[in-house]
Short mmCIF file of C-alpha atoms in Angstrom, two decimals:
data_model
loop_
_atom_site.label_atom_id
_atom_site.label_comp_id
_atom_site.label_asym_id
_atom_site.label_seq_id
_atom_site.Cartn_x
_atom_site.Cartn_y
_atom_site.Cartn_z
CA UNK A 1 57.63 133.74 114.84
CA UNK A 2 56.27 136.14 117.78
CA UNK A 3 56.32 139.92 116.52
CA UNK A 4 57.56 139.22 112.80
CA UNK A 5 56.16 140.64 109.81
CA UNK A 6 56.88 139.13 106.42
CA UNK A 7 56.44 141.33 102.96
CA UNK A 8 56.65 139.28 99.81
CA UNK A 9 56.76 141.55 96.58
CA UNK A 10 56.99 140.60 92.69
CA UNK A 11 60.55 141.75 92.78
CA UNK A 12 62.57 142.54 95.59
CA UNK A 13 65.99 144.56 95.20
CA UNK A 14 67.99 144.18 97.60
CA UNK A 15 70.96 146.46 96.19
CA UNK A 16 74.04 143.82 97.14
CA UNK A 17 72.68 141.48 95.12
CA UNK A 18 70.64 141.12 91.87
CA UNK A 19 67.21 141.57 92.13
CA UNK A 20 64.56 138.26 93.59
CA UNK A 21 61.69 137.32 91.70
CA UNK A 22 59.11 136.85 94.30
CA UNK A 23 61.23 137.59 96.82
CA UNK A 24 59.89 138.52 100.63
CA UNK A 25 61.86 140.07 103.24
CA UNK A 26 60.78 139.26 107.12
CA UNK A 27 60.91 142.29 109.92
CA UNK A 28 61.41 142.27 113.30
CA UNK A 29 60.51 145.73 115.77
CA UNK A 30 61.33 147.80 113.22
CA UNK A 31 64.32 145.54 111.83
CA UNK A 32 65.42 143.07 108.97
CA UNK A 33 65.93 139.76 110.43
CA UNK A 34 65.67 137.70 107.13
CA UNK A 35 65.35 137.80 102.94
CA UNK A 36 64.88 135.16 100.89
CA UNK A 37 62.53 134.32 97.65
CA UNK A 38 60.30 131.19 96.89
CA UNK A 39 58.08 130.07 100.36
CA UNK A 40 57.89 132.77 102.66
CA UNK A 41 59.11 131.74 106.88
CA UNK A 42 55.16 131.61 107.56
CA UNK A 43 51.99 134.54 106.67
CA UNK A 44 53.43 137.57 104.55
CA UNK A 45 51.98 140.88 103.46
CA UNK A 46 51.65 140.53 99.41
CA UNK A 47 52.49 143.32 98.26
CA UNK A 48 51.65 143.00 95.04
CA UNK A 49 53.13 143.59 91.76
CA UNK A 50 55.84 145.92 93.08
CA UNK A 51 59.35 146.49 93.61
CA UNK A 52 60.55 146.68 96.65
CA UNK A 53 63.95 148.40 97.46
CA UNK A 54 65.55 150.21 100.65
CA UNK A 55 64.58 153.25 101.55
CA UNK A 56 66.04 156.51 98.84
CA UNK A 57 68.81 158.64 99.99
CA UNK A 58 68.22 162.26 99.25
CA UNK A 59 72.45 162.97 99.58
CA UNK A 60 72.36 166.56 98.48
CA UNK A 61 69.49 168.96 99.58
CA UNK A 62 68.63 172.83 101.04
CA UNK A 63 65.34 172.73 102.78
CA UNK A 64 65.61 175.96 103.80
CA UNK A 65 65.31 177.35 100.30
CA UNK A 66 62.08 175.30 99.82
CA UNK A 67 60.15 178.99 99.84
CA UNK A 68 61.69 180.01 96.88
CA UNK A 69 60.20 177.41 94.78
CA UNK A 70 58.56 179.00 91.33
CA UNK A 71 60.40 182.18 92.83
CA UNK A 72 63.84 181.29 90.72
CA UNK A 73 64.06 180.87 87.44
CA UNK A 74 66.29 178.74 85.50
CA UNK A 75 69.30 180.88 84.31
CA UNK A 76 71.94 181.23 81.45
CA UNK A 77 74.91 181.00 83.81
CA UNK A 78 75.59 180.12 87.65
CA UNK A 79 76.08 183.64 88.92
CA UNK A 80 73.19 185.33 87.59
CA UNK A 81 71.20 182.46 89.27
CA UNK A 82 73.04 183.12 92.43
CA UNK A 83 72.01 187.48 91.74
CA UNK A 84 68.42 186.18 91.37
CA UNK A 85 68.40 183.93 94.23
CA UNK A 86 69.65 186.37 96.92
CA UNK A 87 67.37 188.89 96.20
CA UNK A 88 64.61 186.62 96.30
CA UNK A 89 65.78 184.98 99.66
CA UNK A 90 65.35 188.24 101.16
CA UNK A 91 62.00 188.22 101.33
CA UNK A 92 61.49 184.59 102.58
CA UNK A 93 63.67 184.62 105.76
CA UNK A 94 64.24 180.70 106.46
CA UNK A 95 62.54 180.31 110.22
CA UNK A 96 59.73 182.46 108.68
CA UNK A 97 56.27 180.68 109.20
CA UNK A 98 56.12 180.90 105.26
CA UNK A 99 58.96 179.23 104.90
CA UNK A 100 58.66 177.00 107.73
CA UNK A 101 55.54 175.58 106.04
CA UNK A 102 57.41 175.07 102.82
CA UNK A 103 59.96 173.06 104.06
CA UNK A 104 57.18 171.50 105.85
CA UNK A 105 56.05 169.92 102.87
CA UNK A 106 59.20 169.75 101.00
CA UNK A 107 59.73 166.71 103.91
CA UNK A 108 56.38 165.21 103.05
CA UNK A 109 57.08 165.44 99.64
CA UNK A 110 60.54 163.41 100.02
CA UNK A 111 58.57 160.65 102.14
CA UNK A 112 55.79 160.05 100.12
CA UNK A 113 58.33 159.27 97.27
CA UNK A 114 60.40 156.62 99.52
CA UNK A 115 63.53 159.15 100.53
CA UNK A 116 64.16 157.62 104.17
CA UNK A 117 67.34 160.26 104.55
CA UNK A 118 68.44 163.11 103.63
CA UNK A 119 71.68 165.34 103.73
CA UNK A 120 70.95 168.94 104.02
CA UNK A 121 72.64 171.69 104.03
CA UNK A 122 71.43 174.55 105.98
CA UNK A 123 72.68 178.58 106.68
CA UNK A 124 70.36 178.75 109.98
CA UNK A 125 69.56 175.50 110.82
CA UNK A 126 65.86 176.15 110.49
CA UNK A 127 65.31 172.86 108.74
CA UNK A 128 66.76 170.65 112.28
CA UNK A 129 62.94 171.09 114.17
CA UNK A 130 61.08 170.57 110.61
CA UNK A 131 63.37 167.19 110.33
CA UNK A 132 62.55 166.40 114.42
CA UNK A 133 58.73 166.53 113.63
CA UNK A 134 58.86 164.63 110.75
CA UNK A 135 60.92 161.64 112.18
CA UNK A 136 63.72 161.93 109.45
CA UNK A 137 66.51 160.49 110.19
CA UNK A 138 69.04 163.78 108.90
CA UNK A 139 72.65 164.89 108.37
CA UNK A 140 72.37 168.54 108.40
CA UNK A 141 75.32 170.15 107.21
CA UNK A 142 75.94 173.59 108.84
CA UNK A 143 77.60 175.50 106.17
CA UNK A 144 79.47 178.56 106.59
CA UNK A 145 79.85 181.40 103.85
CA UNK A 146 82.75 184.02 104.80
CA UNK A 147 85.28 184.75 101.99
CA UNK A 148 86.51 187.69 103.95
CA UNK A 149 86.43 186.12 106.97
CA UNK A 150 87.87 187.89 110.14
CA UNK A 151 87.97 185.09 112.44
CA UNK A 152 87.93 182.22 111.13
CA UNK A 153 88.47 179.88 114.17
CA UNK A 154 85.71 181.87 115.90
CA UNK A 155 83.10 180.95 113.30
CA UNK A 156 84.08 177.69 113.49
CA UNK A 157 83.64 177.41 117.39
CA UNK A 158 80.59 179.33 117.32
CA UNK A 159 78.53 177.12 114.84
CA UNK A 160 80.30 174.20 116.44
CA UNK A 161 78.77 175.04 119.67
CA UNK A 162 74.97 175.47 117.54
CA UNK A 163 75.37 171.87 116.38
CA UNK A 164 76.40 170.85 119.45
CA UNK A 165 73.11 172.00 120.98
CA UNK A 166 70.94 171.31 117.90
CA UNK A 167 71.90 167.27 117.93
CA UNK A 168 72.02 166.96 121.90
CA UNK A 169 67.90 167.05 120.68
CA UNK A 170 66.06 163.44 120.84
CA UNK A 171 65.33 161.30 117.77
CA UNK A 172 64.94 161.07 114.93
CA UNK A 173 68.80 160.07 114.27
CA UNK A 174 69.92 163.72 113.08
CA UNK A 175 73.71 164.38 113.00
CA UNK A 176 75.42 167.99 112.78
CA UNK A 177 78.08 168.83 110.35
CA UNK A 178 79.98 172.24 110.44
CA UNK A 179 81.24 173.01 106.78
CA UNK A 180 82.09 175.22 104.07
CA UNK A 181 79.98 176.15 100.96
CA UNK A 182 82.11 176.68 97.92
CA UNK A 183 85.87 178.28 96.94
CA UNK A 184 84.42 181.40 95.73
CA UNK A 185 82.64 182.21 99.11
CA UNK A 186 84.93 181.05 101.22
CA UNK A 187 88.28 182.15 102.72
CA UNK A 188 90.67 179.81 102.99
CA UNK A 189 91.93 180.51 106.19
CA UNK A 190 88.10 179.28 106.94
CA UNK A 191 88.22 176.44 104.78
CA UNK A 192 91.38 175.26 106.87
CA UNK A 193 89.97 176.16 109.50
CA UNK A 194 86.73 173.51 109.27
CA UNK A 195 89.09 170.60 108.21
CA UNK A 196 91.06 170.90 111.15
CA UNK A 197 87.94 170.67 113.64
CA UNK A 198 87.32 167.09 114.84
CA UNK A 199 84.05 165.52 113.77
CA UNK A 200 82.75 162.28 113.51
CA UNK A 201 80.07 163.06 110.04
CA UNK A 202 81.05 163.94 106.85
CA UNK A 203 82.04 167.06 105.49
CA UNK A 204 80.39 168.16 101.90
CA UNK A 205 81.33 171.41 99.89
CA UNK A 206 79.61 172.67 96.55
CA UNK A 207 82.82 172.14 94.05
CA UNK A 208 83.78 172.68 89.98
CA UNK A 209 80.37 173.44 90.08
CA UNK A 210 80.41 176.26 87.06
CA UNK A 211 83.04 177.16 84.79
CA UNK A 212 83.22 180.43 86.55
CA UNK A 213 84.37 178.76 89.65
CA UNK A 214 87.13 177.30 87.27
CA UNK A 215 88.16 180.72 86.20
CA UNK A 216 88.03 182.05 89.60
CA UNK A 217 90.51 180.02 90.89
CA UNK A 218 93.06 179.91 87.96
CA UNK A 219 93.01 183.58 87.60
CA UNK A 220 91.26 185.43 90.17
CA UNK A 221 88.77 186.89 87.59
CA UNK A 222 85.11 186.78 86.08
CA UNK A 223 82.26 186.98 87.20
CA UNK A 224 82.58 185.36 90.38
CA UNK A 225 84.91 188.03 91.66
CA UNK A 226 82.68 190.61 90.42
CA UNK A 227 79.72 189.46 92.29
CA UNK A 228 82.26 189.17 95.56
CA UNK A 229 82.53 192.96 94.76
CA UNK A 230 78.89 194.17 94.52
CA UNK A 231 77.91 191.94 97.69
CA UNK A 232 80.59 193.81 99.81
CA UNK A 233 82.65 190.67 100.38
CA UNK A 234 85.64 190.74 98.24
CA UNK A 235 89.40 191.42 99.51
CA UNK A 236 92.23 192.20 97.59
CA UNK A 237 94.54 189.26 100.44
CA UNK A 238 92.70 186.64 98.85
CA UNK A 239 95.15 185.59 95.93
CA UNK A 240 94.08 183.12 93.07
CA UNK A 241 95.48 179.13 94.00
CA UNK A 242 95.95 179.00 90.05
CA UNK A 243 94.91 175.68 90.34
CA UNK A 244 92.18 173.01 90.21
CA UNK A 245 89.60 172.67 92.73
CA UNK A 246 90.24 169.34 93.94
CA UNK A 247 93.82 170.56 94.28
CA UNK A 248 93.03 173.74 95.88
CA UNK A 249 90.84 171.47 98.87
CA UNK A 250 94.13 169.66 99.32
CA UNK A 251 96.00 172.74 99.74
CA UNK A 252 93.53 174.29 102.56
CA UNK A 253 93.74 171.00 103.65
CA UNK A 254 89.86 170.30 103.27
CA UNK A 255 89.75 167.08 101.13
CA UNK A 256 89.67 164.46 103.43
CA UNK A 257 88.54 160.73 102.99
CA UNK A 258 84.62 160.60 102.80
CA UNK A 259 84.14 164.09 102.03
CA UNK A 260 81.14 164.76 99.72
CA UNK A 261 82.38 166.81 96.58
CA UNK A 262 78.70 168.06 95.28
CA UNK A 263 77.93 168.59 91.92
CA UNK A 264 81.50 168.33 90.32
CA UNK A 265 80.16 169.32 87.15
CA UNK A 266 83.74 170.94 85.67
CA UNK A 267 85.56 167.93 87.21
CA UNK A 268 88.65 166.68 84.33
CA UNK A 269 89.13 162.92 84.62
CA UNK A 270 92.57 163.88 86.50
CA UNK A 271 90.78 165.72 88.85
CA UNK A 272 88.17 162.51 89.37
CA UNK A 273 90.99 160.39 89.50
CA UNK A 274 92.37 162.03 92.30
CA UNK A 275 89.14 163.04 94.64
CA UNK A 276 89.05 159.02 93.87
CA UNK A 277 92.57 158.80 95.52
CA UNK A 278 91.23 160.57 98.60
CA UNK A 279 88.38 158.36 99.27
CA UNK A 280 86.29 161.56 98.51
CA UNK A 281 82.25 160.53 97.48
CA UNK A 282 81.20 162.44 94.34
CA UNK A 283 77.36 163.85 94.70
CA UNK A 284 75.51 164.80 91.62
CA UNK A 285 72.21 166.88 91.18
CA UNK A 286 72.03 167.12 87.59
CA UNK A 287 68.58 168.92 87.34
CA UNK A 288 69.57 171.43 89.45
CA UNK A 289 73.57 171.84 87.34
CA UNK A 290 71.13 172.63 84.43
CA UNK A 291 68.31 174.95 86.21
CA UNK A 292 71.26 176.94 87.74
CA UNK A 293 73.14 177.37 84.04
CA UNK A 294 75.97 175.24 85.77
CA UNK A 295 76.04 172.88 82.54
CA UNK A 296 75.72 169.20 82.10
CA UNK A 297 77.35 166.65 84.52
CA UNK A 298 79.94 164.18 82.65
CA UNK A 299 78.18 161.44 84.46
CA UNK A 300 79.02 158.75 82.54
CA UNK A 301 82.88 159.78 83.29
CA UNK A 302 81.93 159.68 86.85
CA UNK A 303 81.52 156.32 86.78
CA UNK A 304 84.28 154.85 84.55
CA UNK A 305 86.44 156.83 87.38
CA UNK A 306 85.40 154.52 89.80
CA UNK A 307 84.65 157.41 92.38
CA UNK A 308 81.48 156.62 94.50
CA UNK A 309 78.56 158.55 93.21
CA UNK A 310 75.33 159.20 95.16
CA UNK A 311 72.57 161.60 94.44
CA UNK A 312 71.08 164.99 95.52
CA UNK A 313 68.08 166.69 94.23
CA UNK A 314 69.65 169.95 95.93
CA UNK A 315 66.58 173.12 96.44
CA UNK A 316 63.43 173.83 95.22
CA UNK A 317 64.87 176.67 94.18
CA UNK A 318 66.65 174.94 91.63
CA UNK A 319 64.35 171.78 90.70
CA UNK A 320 61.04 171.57 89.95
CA UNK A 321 60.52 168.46 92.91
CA UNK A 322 62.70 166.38 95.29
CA UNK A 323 61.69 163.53 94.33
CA UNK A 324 64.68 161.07 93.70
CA UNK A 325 62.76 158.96 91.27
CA UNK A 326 62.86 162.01 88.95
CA UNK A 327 66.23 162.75 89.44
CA UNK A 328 67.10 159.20 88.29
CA UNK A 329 65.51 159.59 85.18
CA UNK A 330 67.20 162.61 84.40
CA UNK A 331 70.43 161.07 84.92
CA UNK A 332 69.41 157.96 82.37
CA UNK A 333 68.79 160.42 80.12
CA UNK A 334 72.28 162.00 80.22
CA UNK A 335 73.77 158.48 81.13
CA UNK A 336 72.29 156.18 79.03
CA UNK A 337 75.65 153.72 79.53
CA UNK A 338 75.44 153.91 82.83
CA UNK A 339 73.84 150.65 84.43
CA UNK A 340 70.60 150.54 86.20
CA UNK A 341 72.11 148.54 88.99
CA UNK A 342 74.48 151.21 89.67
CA UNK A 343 72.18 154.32 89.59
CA UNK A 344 70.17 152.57 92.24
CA UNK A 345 72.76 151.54 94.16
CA UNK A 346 73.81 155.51 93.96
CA UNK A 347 70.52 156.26 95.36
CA UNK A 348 70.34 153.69 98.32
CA UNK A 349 73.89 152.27 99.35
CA UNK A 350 76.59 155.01 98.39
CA UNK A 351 74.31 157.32 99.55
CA UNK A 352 73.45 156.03 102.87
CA UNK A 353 77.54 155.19 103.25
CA UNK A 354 78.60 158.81 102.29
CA UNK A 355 76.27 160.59 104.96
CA UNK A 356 77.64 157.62 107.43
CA UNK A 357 74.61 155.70 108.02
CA UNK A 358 75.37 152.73 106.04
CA UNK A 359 74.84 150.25 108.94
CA UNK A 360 71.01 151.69 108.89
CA UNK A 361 70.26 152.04 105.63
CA UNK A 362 70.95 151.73 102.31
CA UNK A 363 70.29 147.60 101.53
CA UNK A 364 68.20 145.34 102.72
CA UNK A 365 69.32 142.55 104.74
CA UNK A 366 69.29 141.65 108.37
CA UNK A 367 70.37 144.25 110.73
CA UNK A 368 69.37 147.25 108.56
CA UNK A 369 66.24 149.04 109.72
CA UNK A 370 62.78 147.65 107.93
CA UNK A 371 62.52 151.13 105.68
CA UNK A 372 61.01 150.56 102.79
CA UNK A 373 60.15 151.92 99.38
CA UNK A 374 57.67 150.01 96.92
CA UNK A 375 57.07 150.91 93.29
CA UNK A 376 54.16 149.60 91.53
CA UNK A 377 55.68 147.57 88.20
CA UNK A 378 53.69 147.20 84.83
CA UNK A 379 53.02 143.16 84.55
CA UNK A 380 55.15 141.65 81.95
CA UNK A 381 58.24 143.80 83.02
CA UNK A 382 61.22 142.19 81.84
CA UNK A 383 64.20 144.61 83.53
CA UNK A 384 63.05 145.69 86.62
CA UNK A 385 65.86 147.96 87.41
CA UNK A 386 65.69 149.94 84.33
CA UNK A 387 61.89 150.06 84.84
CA UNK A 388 63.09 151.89 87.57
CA UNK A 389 65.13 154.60 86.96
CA UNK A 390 63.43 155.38 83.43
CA UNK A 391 60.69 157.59 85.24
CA UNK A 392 58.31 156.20 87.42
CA UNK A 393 55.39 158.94 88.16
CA UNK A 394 55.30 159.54 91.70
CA UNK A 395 51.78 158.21 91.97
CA UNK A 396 53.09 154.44 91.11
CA UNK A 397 55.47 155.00 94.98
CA UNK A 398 54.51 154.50 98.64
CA UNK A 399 57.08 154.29 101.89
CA UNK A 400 56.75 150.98 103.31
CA UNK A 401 57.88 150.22 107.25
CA UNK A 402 58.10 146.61 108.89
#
């Protein structure tokens, strides 16, 4: 067949369906045209004893914080990580040729470990020309911080009109999202605000992300509100929802199907039950909950609630890598229950879906684009997918592209 490459591998995962045993998957320009196991449709590329899979999705990042890394350290609770954070992010402004070369390799770092798309969330949009020169394929989520917002349709338009201009770029495929951060920086005129603005890509926000958030909104205390104080930002119209967080989206009218809750750490089972209900995607970054002082994720609770879970590594400010790989193991650790099958499928097809690029990526089968991650597996490996997500050094990965 004229212009078709063919990759056999000792196991190929194709994520909608159990792993192959010598399986082989055959590429057209860029493009999946075929998969199959057994005799190969003419001369393949042996790959070796690896496992091949699609391409990682990195849900749940913040390049521009990449300058802070080994600047932050890990904290006893989520607000004096935040105190430590800001002053530090003073000194590395994010279009700042320091940091600029940080996220620089950040990107490199999240390639060479088989992440073929990211979602990140960016303040500046610094990150959208580091992406471009890189050939990432991106949703960069615009966030916007204002809990005593003046104008809040005015903020909107504004960074509307910025990721307007910064995706009117050429490829790679990198989509603008204007959103809000979290319920204790943001107003919720603001938050209202976003969720009425038309857009075609998701929407994420940071939420039950420390029990101080949870406090914040029932009562309008702790140390969230002092914190609003000392940065300047606190006003005494705001009044405390006295309610849950999922709840309080639905009253500023944010939740919305496909929305990406991140790091839901202080979620109840109700409240999973019902971002469930509103087709909402759950995003967890459990290495970062536990650098930050955020606490534990109840992952295995995310599951049983049936909402769709993908995975973020969020900042090198809060994680010692990006690689996804790590973040897997992590979450076997805390997850043990948890299958295999559905940890990867976290980290390929839910996450590709959630960030609305699930007709690119995510599986592989015809039509999806030939991005590819192999993992060198130990002979004699009896469960590949556990193999998998039990650590695998980053030495043991490579991207693959047909």
């Amino acid at each position: 067949m004229t212009g078709v490459r063919v990759f056999r591998a000792r196991w190929l995962l194709p994520i909608d369906g159990p792993p192959l045993d010598g399986g082989w998957v055959a590429t057209r320009s860029g493009t999946v045209i075929e998969v199959g196991r057994g005799a190969a449709p003419g001369p393949a590329d042996d790959l070796g004893d690896v496992a091949l899979l699609p391409g990682l999705v990195n849900a749940h990042t913040h390049l521009e914080l990449s300058g802070l890394a080994g600047r932050v350290r890990p904290a006893d609770s989520m607000v004096a990580w935040i105190r430590a954070m800001l002053a530090e992010r003073m000194a590395v402004p994010p279009a700042s040729p320091a940091n600029v070369a940080a996220m620089q390799a950040a990107v490199a770092e999240m390639q060479a470990t088989g992440t073929v798309l990211v979602g990140d969330v960016s303040n500046s949009l610094a990150s959208v020309p580091v992406l471009r020169e890189a050939a990432f394929d991106a949703v960069v989520f615009h966030e916007l911080i204002g809990f005593d917002a003046a104008d809040p349709a005015a903020m909107v338009r504004d960074a509307s009109s910025r990721a307007i201009a910064a995706e009117a770029e050429p490829p790679p495929d990198i989509r603008l999202s204007v959103v809000a951060h979290a319920p204790y920086s943001v107003a919720p005129a603001l938050f209202t605000e976003i969720g009425r603005w038309p857009q075609t890509t998701p929407r994420s926000v940071h939420l039950a992300e420390s029990a101080e958030e949870i406090e914040f909104l029932r009562s309008g205390t702790g140390p969230f509100r002092r914190l609003l104080r000392e940065l300047g930002a606190w006003t005494p119209a705001w009044t405390p929802p006295g309610c849950d967080p999922v709840e309080y989206m639905k009253r500023v009218g944010y939740l919305s199907p496909g929305m990406l809750a991140v790091h839901g750490v202080h979620l109840t089972d109700d409240c999973l039950a019902r971002l469930g209900e509103a087709e909402a995607v759950l995003v967890t970054c459990p290495r970062s909950n536990e650098w930050v002082g955020a606490g534990i994720p109840r992952l295995s609770h995310f599951y049983a609630a049936g909402v769709p879970v993908a995975i973020g590594t969020d900042s090198l400010a809060s994680a010692p890598t990006l690689n996804l790989f790590d973040e897997l193991a992590e979450i076997r650790r805390i997850a043990p229950d948890v299958s295999a099958a559905s940890l990867l499928e976290s980290a390929t097809r839910i996450g590709a879906e959630a960030l609305g690029f699930g007709r690119a990526y995510g599986t592989i089968a015809p039509g999806k684009r030939a991005r590819f991650v192999a993992v060198a597996v130990p002979p004699g490996t009896a469960d590949v997918e556990e193999y998998l997500v039990a650590g695998v050094p980053a030495t043991a990965v490579r991207p693959v592209s047909g």
